[in-house]
Short mmCIF file of C-alpha atoms in Angstrom, two decimals:
data_model
loop_
_atom_site.label_atom_id
_atom_site.label_comp_id
_atom_site.label_asym_id
_atom_site.label_seq_id
_atom_site.Cartn_x
_atom_site.Cartn_y
_atom_site.Cartn_z
CA MET A 25 3.96 -22.83 24.77
CA TYR A 26 6.59 -22.94 22.54
CA HIS A 27 8.18 -25.37 20.03
CA ASP A 28 11.01 -27.72 21.32
CA ASN A 29 12.73 -27.21 18.34
CA ILE A 30 13.70 -23.72 19.40
CA VAL A 31 16.16 -24.72 22.41
CA ASN A 32 18.36 -26.83 20.30
CA PRO A 33 21.02 -24.58 18.03
CA THR A 34 23.39 -27.31 16.84
CA ASN A 35 22.54 -27.39 13.29
CA ASN A 36 22.94 -23.72 13.09
CA LYS A 37 26.71 -22.73 12.84
CA ASN A 38 26.18 -19.31 11.38
CA PHE A 39 24.61 -18.34 14.67
CA THR A 40 26.49 -17.54 17.61
CA SER A 41 25.67 -19.19 21.09
CA ASP A 42 25.41 -16.38 23.05
CA ARG A 43 22.21 -15.36 20.97
CA ILE A 44 20.63 -18.54 21.33
CA LEU A 45 17.55 -18.52 23.67
CA ASN A 46 18.10 -20.74 27.32
CA ASN A 47 14.76 -21.84 29.14
CA GLN A 48 14.83 -19.08 31.30
CA ASP A 49 15.08 -16.97 28.13
CA LEU A 50 11.81 -18.98 26.70
CA HIS A 51 10.32 -18.68 30.21
CA PHE A 52 10.19 -15.16 30.07
CA ASP A 53 9.21 -14.46 26.76
CA GLN A 54 6.30 -16.56 27.68
CA GLN A 55 5.51 -14.99 30.74
CA HIS A 56 6.40 -11.48 29.93
CA ILE A 57 6.02 -10.70 26.55
CA TRP A 58 2.80 -10.35 24.35
CA HIS A 59 3.22 -11.34 20.67
CA PRO A 60 0.62 -9.93 18.28
CA TYR A 61 -2.79 -11.34 18.45
CA THR A 62 -1.97 -13.83 20.83
CA SER A 63 -3.28 -14.62 24.26
CA ALA A 64 -1.59 -14.29 27.48
CA ILE A 65 -2.92 -16.90 29.17
CA ASN A 66 -2.58 -19.75 26.43
CA PRO A 67 -0.12 -18.19 23.95
CA LEU A 68 0.60 -19.57 20.06
CA PRO A 69 3.86 -21.18 19.97
CA CYS A 70 6.71 -19.32 18.73
CA TYR A 71 9.72 -19.98 17.30
CA GLN A 72 13.13 -18.63 17.60
CA VAL A 73 14.54 -17.17 14.53
CA THR A 74 18.26 -16.92 14.08
CA LYS A 75 19.14 -15.49 10.76
CA ALA A 76 16.90 -14.76 7.22
CA ASP A 77 17.97 -14.34 3.70
CA GLY A 78 16.49 -14.31 0.34
CA VAL A 79 13.07 -16.00 0.85
CA TYR A 80 14.52 -18.30 3.89
CA ILE A 81 14.09 -17.66 7.82
CA HIS A 82 16.51 -20.04 9.74
CA LEU A 83 15.53 -21.35 13.24
CA SER A 84 18.01 -22.33 16.00
CA SER A 85 17.03 -26.09 15.54
CA GLY A 86 18.71 -25.44 11.72
CA GLU A 87 15.34 -26.12 9.77
CA LYS A 88 15.28 -23.41 6.87
CA LEU A 89 11.29 -21.79 6.26
CA VAL A 90 10.58 -20.57 2.56
CA ASP A 91 8.55 -17.84 3.72
CA GLY A 92 5.10 -17.44 2.21
CA VAL A 93 4.14 -14.53 3.96
CA SER A 94 6.90 -11.81 3.07
CA SER A 95 7.10 -10.99 7.21
CA TRP A 96 3.19 -10.03 7.16
CA TRP A 97 3.91 -8.71 3.48
CA THR A 98 6.90 -6.29 3.63
CA ALA A 99 9.92 -8.10 2.48
CA ILE A 100 9.15 -8.32 -1.35
CA HIS A 101 12.87 -8.09 -2.27
CA GLY A 102 13.67 -11.10 0.76
CA TYR A 103 16.26 -10.71 3.55
CA ASN A 104 19.46 -9.53 4.17
CA HIS A 105 19.55 -8.00 0.56
CA PRO A 106 22.90 -6.34 -0.02
CA ALA A 107 21.56 -2.90 -1.63
CA LEU A 108 18.91 -2.21 1.30
CA ASN A 109 21.77 -3.48 3.80
CA ASP A 110 23.98 -1.22 1.93
CA ALA A 111 21.61 2.23 2.35
CA LEU A 112 21.23 1.34 6.19
CA LYS A 113 24.99 1.19 6.68
CA ALA A 114 25.89 4.49 4.70
CA GLN A 115 23.32 6.66 6.45
CA VAL A 116 24.09 5.31 10.16
CA ASP A 117 27.87 6.68 9.69
CA ASP A 118 26.13 10.07 9.14
CA PHE A 119 23.33 10.39 11.47
CA SER A 120 20.46 8.02 12.44
CA HIS A 121 17.55 10.36 13.28
CA VAL A 122 17.32 14.56 13.56
CA MET A 123 13.96 15.85 14.67
CA PHE A 124 11.80 16.43 11.44
CA GLY A 125 10.17 19.88 13.21
CA GLY A 126 12.38 22.57 11.37
CA LEU A 127 15.06 20.37 10.07
CA THR A 128 15.22 18.02 6.98
CA HIS A 129 17.90 15.91 4.96
CA LYS A 130 18.26 14.05 1.72
CA PRO A 131 17.20 10.87 2.40
CA ALA A 132 13.58 12.06 3.08
CA ILE A 133 13.14 15.08 -0.07
CA ASP A 134 14.74 12.08 -2.15
CA LEU A 135 11.66 9.55 -0.57
CA CYS A 136 9.00 11.83 -0.58
CA ARG A 137 10.19 13.21 -4.39
CA THR A 138 10.14 9.20 -5.45
CA LEU A 139 6.61 8.66 -4.03
CA ILE A 140 5.17 11.34 -5.69
CA ASP A 141 6.99 10.31 -8.82
CA LEU A 142 5.24 6.73 -8.26
CA THR A 143 1.99 7.28 -7.17
CA PRO A 144 -1.18 8.31 -9.36
CA GLU A 145 -1.22 11.66 -10.47
CA GLY A 146 -2.39 14.35 -8.30
CA LEU A 147 -0.87 12.76 -5.12
CA ASP A 148 1.63 15.89 -4.36
CA ARG A 149 1.80 16.29 -0.48
CA VAL A 150 3.53 13.56 1.46
CA PHE A 151 3.70 13.26 5.30
CA LEU A 152 5.59 10.55 6.80
CA ALA A 153 4.77 8.81 9.64
CA ASP A 154 6.04 5.72 11.88
CA SER A 155 3.18 3.00 10.73
CA GLY A 156 -0.03 1.64 9.01
CA SER A 157 -1.92 2.09 11.37
CA VAL A 158 -0.81 6.28 11.85
CA SER A 159 -0.86 6.35 8.21
CA VAL A 160 -4.86 5.80 8.52
CA GLU A 161 -4.51 8.38 11.51
CA VAL A 162 -3.23 10.82 9.60
CA ALA A 163 -5.45 10.55 6.61
CA MET A 164 -8.70 10.59 8.44
CA LYS A 165 -7.21 13.08 10.61
CA MET A 166 -6.28 15.07 7.78
CA ALA A 167 -9.92 14.72 6.40
CA LEU A 168 -11.83 15.83 9.02
CA GLN A 169 -9.47 18.96 9.41
CA TYR A 170 -10.31 19.83 5.92
CA TRP A 171 -14.12 19.94 6.14
CA ALA A 172 -13.33 22.11 9.26
CA CYS A 173 -11.39 24.52 7.65
CA GLN A 174 -13.65 24.74 4.86
CA GLY A 175 -16.69 25.77 7.61
CA ASN A 176 -18.55 22.39 7.39
CA ASP A 177 -18.34 21.15 11.06
CA ARG A 178 -20.99 18.76 9.90
CA LYS A 179 -18.67 16.30 7.89
CA LYS A 180 -17.20 14.26 11.07
CA ARG A 181 -17.93 10.22 10.10
CA PHE A 182 -16.37 7.87 7.17
CA ILE A 183 -18.11 5.70 4.95
CA THR A 184 -16.82 2.03 4.60
CA PRO A 185 -17.29 -1.28 2.99
CA ARG A 186 -17.71 -3.98 5.57
CA ASN A 187 -14.85 -6.85 5.71
CA GLY A 188 -12.36 -3.52 5.74
CA TYR A 189 -9.17 -3.34 8.18
CA HIS A 190 -7.22 -0.72 8.40
CA GLY A 191 -5.03 -0.71 11.52
CA ASP A 192 -5.39 -1.27 15.18
CA THR A 193 -5.20 1.82 16.48
CA PHE A 194 -8.14 3.99 17.74
CA ALA A 195 -9.71 5.90 14.57
CA ALA A 196 -8.34 2.98 12.40
CA MET A 197 -10.31 0.40 14.59
CA SER A 198 -13.47 2.16 13.95
CA VAL A 199 -13.58 1.90 10.31
CA CYS A 200 -12.55 -1.74 10.39
CA ASP A 201 -15.46 -4.15 9.86
CA PRO A 202 -17.74 -3.64 13.12
CA ILE A 203 -19.16 -7.45 13.19
CA ASN A 204 -16.53 -9.56 11.60
CA GLY A 205 -13.37 -7.45 12.28
CA MET A 206 -10.97 -7.92 15.39
CA HIS A 207 -12.10 -5.04 17.11
CA ASN A 208 -15.91 -5.78 18.11
CA ILE A 209 -15.30 -5.57 21.34
CA PHE A 210 -14.17 -1.63 21.26
CA THR A 211 -18.03 -1.27 19.31
CA GLY A 212 -19.28 0.97 22.55
CA THR A 213 -16.24 3.20 22.69
CA LEU A 214 -15.01 4.06 19.04
CA THR A 215 -16.34 6.53 16.82
CA GLN A 216 -19.60 5.53 14.66
CA GLN A 217 -18.82 5.41 11.31
CA VAL A 218 -21.24 3.98 8.36
CA PHE A 219 -20.44 0.81 6.86
CA ALA A 220 -21.93 -0.60 3.35
CA PRO A 221 -22.35 -4.14 2.24
CA ALA A 222 -18.83 -5.59 1.23
CA PRO A 223 -18.48 -5.69 -2.58
CA GLN A 224 -19.69 -8.88 -4.03
CA THR A 225 -18.60 -9.06 -7.75
CA ARG A 226 -15.12 -10.66 -7.99
CA PHE A 227 -12.33 -9.66 -9.77
CA ASP A 228 -12.94 -11.89 -12.78
CA LYS A 229 -16.42 -11.85 -13.06
CA GLN A 230 -18.83 -9.72 -15.03
CA TRP A 231 -19.47 -6.99 -13.06
CA ASN A 232 -22.80 -6.63 -11.62
CA GLU A 233 -24.60 -3.31 -11.14
CA ASP A 234 -26.54 -4.13 -8.02
CA ASP A 235 -22.91 -4.19 -6.39
CA VAL A 236 -23.02 -0.60 -5.51
CA LYS A 237 -26.32 0.08 -5.35
CA PRO A 238 -26.14 0.07 -1.50
CA LEU A 239 -23.31 2.34 -1.14
CA GLU A 240 -24.82 4.72 -3.31
CA ASP A 241 -27.65 4.76 -1.12
CA LEU A 242 -26.10 5.10 2.07
CA ILE A 243 -23.81 8.04 0.41
CA SER A 244 -27.12 9.62 -0.53
CA LYS A 245 -28.79 9.39 2.70
CA HIS A 246 -25.30 10.67 4.84
CA HIS A 247 -23.32 12.67 2.53
CA ASN A 248 -23.88 15.61 4.64
CA GLU A 249 -22.32 14.21 7.57
CA LEU A 250 -19.02 12.17 5.62
CA ALA A 251 -15.74 13.35 5.36
CA GLY A 252 -14.54 10.57 3.69
CA LEU A 253 -14.63 7.04 2.13
CA ILE A 254 -11.80 4.90 3.07
CA ILE A 255 -11.30 1.69 1.06
CA GLU A 256 -8.62 -1.05 0.11
CA PRO A 257 -8.13 -0.85 -3.31
CA ILE A 258 -9.45 -4.01 -5.55
CA VAL A 259 -8.24 -6.58 -1.87
CA GLN A 260 -9.81 -6.69 1.40
CA ASN A 261 -6.83 -8.13 3.38
CA ALA A 262 -6.93 -8.98 6.74
CA GLY A 263 -10.84 -8.86 6.71
CA GLY A 264 -11.03 -11.67 4.77
CA MET A 265 -8.46 -11.69 2.13
CA ARG A 266 -11.31 -10.74 -0.93
CA ILE A 267 -10.65 -9.80 -4.02
CA TYR A 268 -13.42 -7.66 -5.88
CA HIS A 269 -14.16 -5.93 -9.24
CA PRO A 270 -12.16 -2.83 -10.00
CA GLU A 271 -15.27 -1.19 -11.04
CA TYR A 272 -16.76 -0.99 -7.58
CA LEU A 273 -13.36 1.40 -6.82
CA LYS A 274 -14.35 3.12 -9.77
CA ARG A 275 -17.56 3.76 -8.73
CA CYS A 276 -16.08 4.80 -5.44
CA ARG A 277 -14.37 7.48 -7.09
CA GLN A 278 -17.49 8.75 -8.78
CA LEU A 279 -19.62 8.71 -5.98
CA CYS A 280 -17.39 10.83 -4.07
CA ASP A 281 -17.24 13.45 -6.37
CA ASP A 282 -20.42 13.70 -6.98
CA TYR A 283 -21.43 13.98 -3.07
CA SER A 284 -18.33 15.97 -2.17
CA ILE A 285 -16.41 13.37 -0.12
CA LEU A 286 -13.35 12.66 0.37
CA LEU A 287 -11.86 8.96 -1.08
CA ILE A 288 -9.20 7.87 1.24
CA CYS A 289 -7.37 4.53 -0.57
CA ASP A 290 -5.66 2.41 1.95
CA GLU A 291 -2.70 0.86 -0.18
CA ILE A 292 -0.99 -0.43 2.88
CA ALA A 293 -1.02 -3.97 1.82
CA THR A 294 -1.33 -3.63 -2.16
CA GLY A 295 1.22 -0.82 -2.60
CA PHE A 296 4.47 -1.46 -4.85
CA GLY A 297 3.15 -3.98 -6.85
CA ARG A 298 1.73 -6.78 -5.02
CA THR A 299 -1.56 -6.93 -7.06
CA GLY A 300 0.16 -6.80 -10.58
CA LYS A 301 0.23 -3.24 -10.22
CA LEU A 302 2.54 -0.74 -8.82
CA PHE A 303 -0.56 0.34 -6.75
CA ALA A 304 -4.03 -1.84 -6.66
CA CYS A 305 -5.83 1.59 -7.89
CA GLU A 306 -4.29 1.26 -11.15
CA HIS A 307 -6.69 -1.44 -11.83
CA ALA A 308 -9.56 0.83 -11.87
CA ASP A 309 -7.52 3.80 -13.50
CA ILE A 310 -8.80 6.26 -10.53
CA SER A 311 -6.38 8.38 -8.09
CA PRO A 312 -7.54 8.98 -4.67
CA ASP A 313 -7.52 12.45 -2.48
CA ILE A 314 -5.36 10.63 0.20
CA MET A 315 -3.11 7.82 -0.28
CA CYS A 316 -1.86 5.64 2.82
CA LEU A 317 1.28 3.46 1.91
CA GLY A 318 3.50 1.31 4.52
CA LYS A 319 4.12 -2.22 4.72
CA ALA A 320 6.53 -2.67 1.66
CA LEU A 321 7.95 0.81 1.62
CA THR A 322 11.03 -0.28 3.11
CA GLY A 323 11.53 -3.58 1.97
CA GLY A 324 10.28 -5.08 5.26
CA TYR A 325 13.82 -3.59 7.22
CA ILE A 326 12.26 -1.03 9.45
CA SER A 327 8.60 0.82 10.47
CA LEU A 328 8.15 3.33 8.02
CA ALA A 329 4.59 4.88 6.17
CA ALA A 330 3.57 7.56 4.46
CA THR A 331 -0.14 9.61 3.87
CA LEU A 332 0.15 11.13 0.62
CA CYS A 333 -2.46 13.74 -0.54
CA SER A 334 -3.54 16.42 -3.58
CA GLU A 335 -2.40 19.72 -3.01
CA ASP A 336 -6.17 20.87 -2.87
CA ILE A 337 -6.48 18.91 0.26
CA ALA A 338 -3.33 19.98 1.74
CA GLN A 339 -4.33 24.15 1.00
CA GLY A 340 -7.56 23.35 2.40
CA VAL A 341 -6.41 21.87 5.46
CA CYS A 342 -4.26 24.69 6.31
CA GLN A 343 -6.69 27.38 5.46
CA GLY A 344 -8.48 27.89 8.58
CA GLU A 345 -7.76 27.35 12.56
CA PRO A 346 -5.19 26.48 13.62
CA GLY A 347 -3.41 26.80 10.29
CA VAL A 348 -1.14 24.04 10.19
CA PHE A 349 -1.78 20.25 10.06
CA MET A 350 -1.71 19.07 13.85
CA HIS A 351 0.21 15.81 13.88
CA GLY A 352 3.68 15.29 14.25
CA PRO A 353 5.50 11.74 14.94
CA THR A 354 8.68 12.06 17.22
CA PHE A 355 10.35 9.52 14.44
CA MET A 356 8.66 11.41 11.36
CA GLY A 357 11.07 11.28 8.46
CA ASN A 358 13.49 8.86 10.20
CA ALA A 359 16.79 8.96 8.29
CA LEU A 360 17.71 5.06 8.41
CA ALA A 361 14.06 4.15 7.53
CA CYS A 362 13.93 6.61 4.42
CA SER A 363 17.33 5.55 3.28
CA VAL A 364 16.22 2.09 2.97
CA ALA A 365 12.91 2.62 1.55
CA ASN A 366 15.07 4.94 -1.02
CA ALA A 367 17.18 1.74 -1.20
CA SER A 368 13.83 -0.22 -2.02
CA LEU A 369 12.24 1.94 -4.33
CA SER A 370 15.39 1.93 -6.20
CA LEU A 371 14.59 -2.07 -7.28
CA ILE A 372 11.27 -1.54 -7.50
CA GLN A 373 11.78 1.09 -10.51
CA GLN A 374 14.27 -1.43 -11.84
CA GLY A 375 11.01 -3.05 -13.38
CA HIS A 376 11.62 -6.48 -11.80
CA TRP A 377 8.58 -7.10 -10.16
CA GLN A 378 6.47 -6.98 -12.89
CA GLN A 379 7.83 -9.90 -14.75
CA GLN A 380 8.21 -11.88 -10.84
CA VAL A 381 4.66 -10.95 -9.75
CA ALA A 382 3.25 -11.89 -13.04
CA ALA A 383 5.17 -15.46 -12.83
CA ILE A 384 4.15 -15.80 -9.12
CA GLU A 385 0.29 -15.06 -10.10
CA LYS A 386 0.63 -17.78 -12.85
CA GLN A 387 2.20 -20.81 -11.17
CA LEU A 388 -0.67 -19.83 -8.29
CA ASN A 389 -3.54 -20.09 -10.29
CA SER A 390 -2.10 -23.45 -11.66
CA GLU A 391 -1.20 -24.87 -8.48
CA LEU A 392 -3.71 -23.92 -6.15
CA VAL A 393 -6.49 -25.23 -7.92
CA ALA A 394 -5.64 -28.50 -6.48
CA CYS A 395 -6.92 -27.65 -3.31
CA LEU A 396 -10.41 -26.93 -4.17
CA GLU A 397 -10.58 -30.75 -4.82
CA LEU A 398 -10.29 -31.05 -0.79
CA ASP A 399 -13.52 -31.22 1.22
CA SER A 400 -12.34 -28.73 3.60
CA VAL A 401 -11.45 -25.96 1.24
CA ALA A 402 -14.79 -23.62 0.21
CA ASP A 403 -12.69 -21.48 -2.27
CA VAL A 404 -9.45 -20.42 -4.01
CA ARG A 405 -8.36 -17.13 -5.45
CA VAL A 406 -5.50 -15.09 -6.74
CA LEU A 407 -4.00 -11.91 -7.99
CA GLY A 408 -0.85 -11.21 -8.65
CA ALA A 409 1.31 -12.34 -5.68
CA ILE A 410 -1.25 -12.98 -3.48
CA GLY A 411 -3.11 -16.56 -3.46
CA VAL A 412 -5.25 -17.27 -0.75
CA VAL A 413 -7.50 -20.76 0.10
CA GLU A 414 -10.54 -20.57 2.37
CA CYS A 415 -11.96 -23.05 4.22
CA LYS A 416 -15.42 -24.50 5.63
CA ALA A 417 -14.55 -24.02 8.70
CA PRO A 418 -12.15 -22.13 11.04
CA ILE A 419 -8.40 -23.36 11.32
CA ASP A 420 -6.08 -25.07 14.58
CA VAL A 421 -3.55 -22.47 13.85
CA ALA A 422 -0.97 -24.00 16.21
CA GLN A 423 -1.49 -27.05 14.67
CA LEU A 424 -1.34 -26.14 11.50
CA GLN A 425 1.97 -23.98 11.94
CA LYS A 426 3.29 -27.09 13.27
CA ILE A 427 2.74 -28.62 10.12
CA PHE A 428 4.11 -26.46 8.03
CA VAL A 429 7.20 -26.09 9.70
CA LYS A 430 8.15 -29.30 9.48
CA GLN A 431 7.43 -29.28 5.84
CA GLY A 432 9.74 -26.51 5.61
CA VAL A 433 7.68 -23.39 5.19
CA TRP A 434 6.34 -20.50 7.09
CA ILE A 435 2.72 -19.77 6.48
CA ARG A 436 0.67 -17.81 9.12
CA PRO A 437 -3.05 -19.24 8.78
CA PHE A 438 -6.12 -17.16 10.14
CA GLY A 439 -9.57 -17.38 10.74
CA LYS A 440 -10.59 -19.66 7.88
CA LEU A 441 -7.74 -18.37 5.69
CA VAL A 442 -4.87 -20.23 4.77
CA TYR A 443 -2.75 -17.59 1.97
CA ILE A 444 0.41 -16.75 0.61
CA MET A 445 2.39 -13.20 0.16
CA PRO A 446 5.64 -14.26 -1.01
CA PRO A 447 8.51 -12.34 -1.57
CA TYR A 448 8.77 -11.20 -5.31
CA ILE A 449 12.20 -12.86 -5.91
CA ILE A 450 10.65 -16.55 -4.69
CA THR A 451 11.95 -19.16 -7.42
CA PRO A 452 9.31 -21.62 -9.09
CA GLU A 453 10.68 -24.21 -6.97
CA GLN A 454 10.71 -22.61 -3.79
CA LEU A 455 7.13 -21.33 -4.39
CA GLN A 456 5.93 -24.97 -5.44
CA GLN A 457 7.60 -25.57 -2.08
CA LEU A 458 4.76 -23.50 -0.45
CA THR A 459 1.70 -24.04 -2.32
CA ARG A 460 2.47 -28.21 -1.99
CA GLY A 461 2.71 -27.41 1.71
CA ILE A 462 -0.71 -26.38 1.76
CA TYR A 463 -2.07 -28.62 0.01
CA GLN A 464 -0.71 -31.27 1.89
CA ALA A 465 -1.02 -29.63 5.35
CA LEU A 466 -5.02 -29.23 4.48
CA ARG A 467 -5.31 -32.75 3.20
#
């Protein structure tokens, strides 16, 4: 099912006619292309994009939408950024890709050096991967191989809080929420992990020591079989956009140390400034044994991820048979992706994101609170450049998105949640268009 506005290109003079979708194209898309989290029987509407620049997504009908979700939290610098464009153009003239097995290149070395410098202390080894889900697979595989090479073949499971989300591949699915997550249909085929109750103390509330007790009890009971604890630091994202107290994460670090369990922090969604800190771990002043990065790493240009670990873990993984880490993505260390990531991190290092995210947080707190007046709204929560409105009942995604498009904003709700995670470069006026759009749509 498609919205009518995607077949009328007349208002978009910057888009060539041979790239406008005709009815045959639209029919093919609907019948043969599977979009994310969409039914093949009754697909959600799709809108044709002809151009993107700054915070705007341009549709073929001429609508110009303020992007409220940064293309699933990736485009932190906005679209069509000249520095990122130039990085890609310069690299493509040298080479786009070479295999990373037995070969190396400066874009990858520069990227890994920067990641080690930026991330919490102690993360000194970098494994480059294709996507966030793969980086989680790598992290879990790394933990399992580490314990096997230490002669401890009992540590083969992971513990994680409920309401978490770590990706759609099989190992990653096994540590997503088994009931309220998106993968409960696969329960019988996934490795059975250990799930603790989700943290309950909110970020801005008084810490409740009882919050961590269930986790501590489970770790005490299962620690001999646990290879690692995997958690999204401070913000549980696709599992419900829940923002919890930093003390919970600090206690996770302490429990892992006490019971010889590896701490894996999934910073794929929270990394690179989204929560107001460069990495969400910094809210608790902790460093994990293994960290997963992705999404905003390339500023939304090309899929790239990284799994970082301590030198102790890297050495431990390679101490026993087979003596190497058994993983190697075909496009690992892709030069184009590394080059644009370097350009994106260079912008991050300039430090403007700190003022930008602080300003976004202040405005979100000021403007989204009005939604609490609406009968349909259960909660509003904000951290950094994340704003969440939780409704009392599930949302009709297609209907609400149609309303948002008419208001000139692009917001992708899910479940009971309407959330925004805009590009850092958004202006107060553009951000107000998003917050006002949410209020008007829900009203």
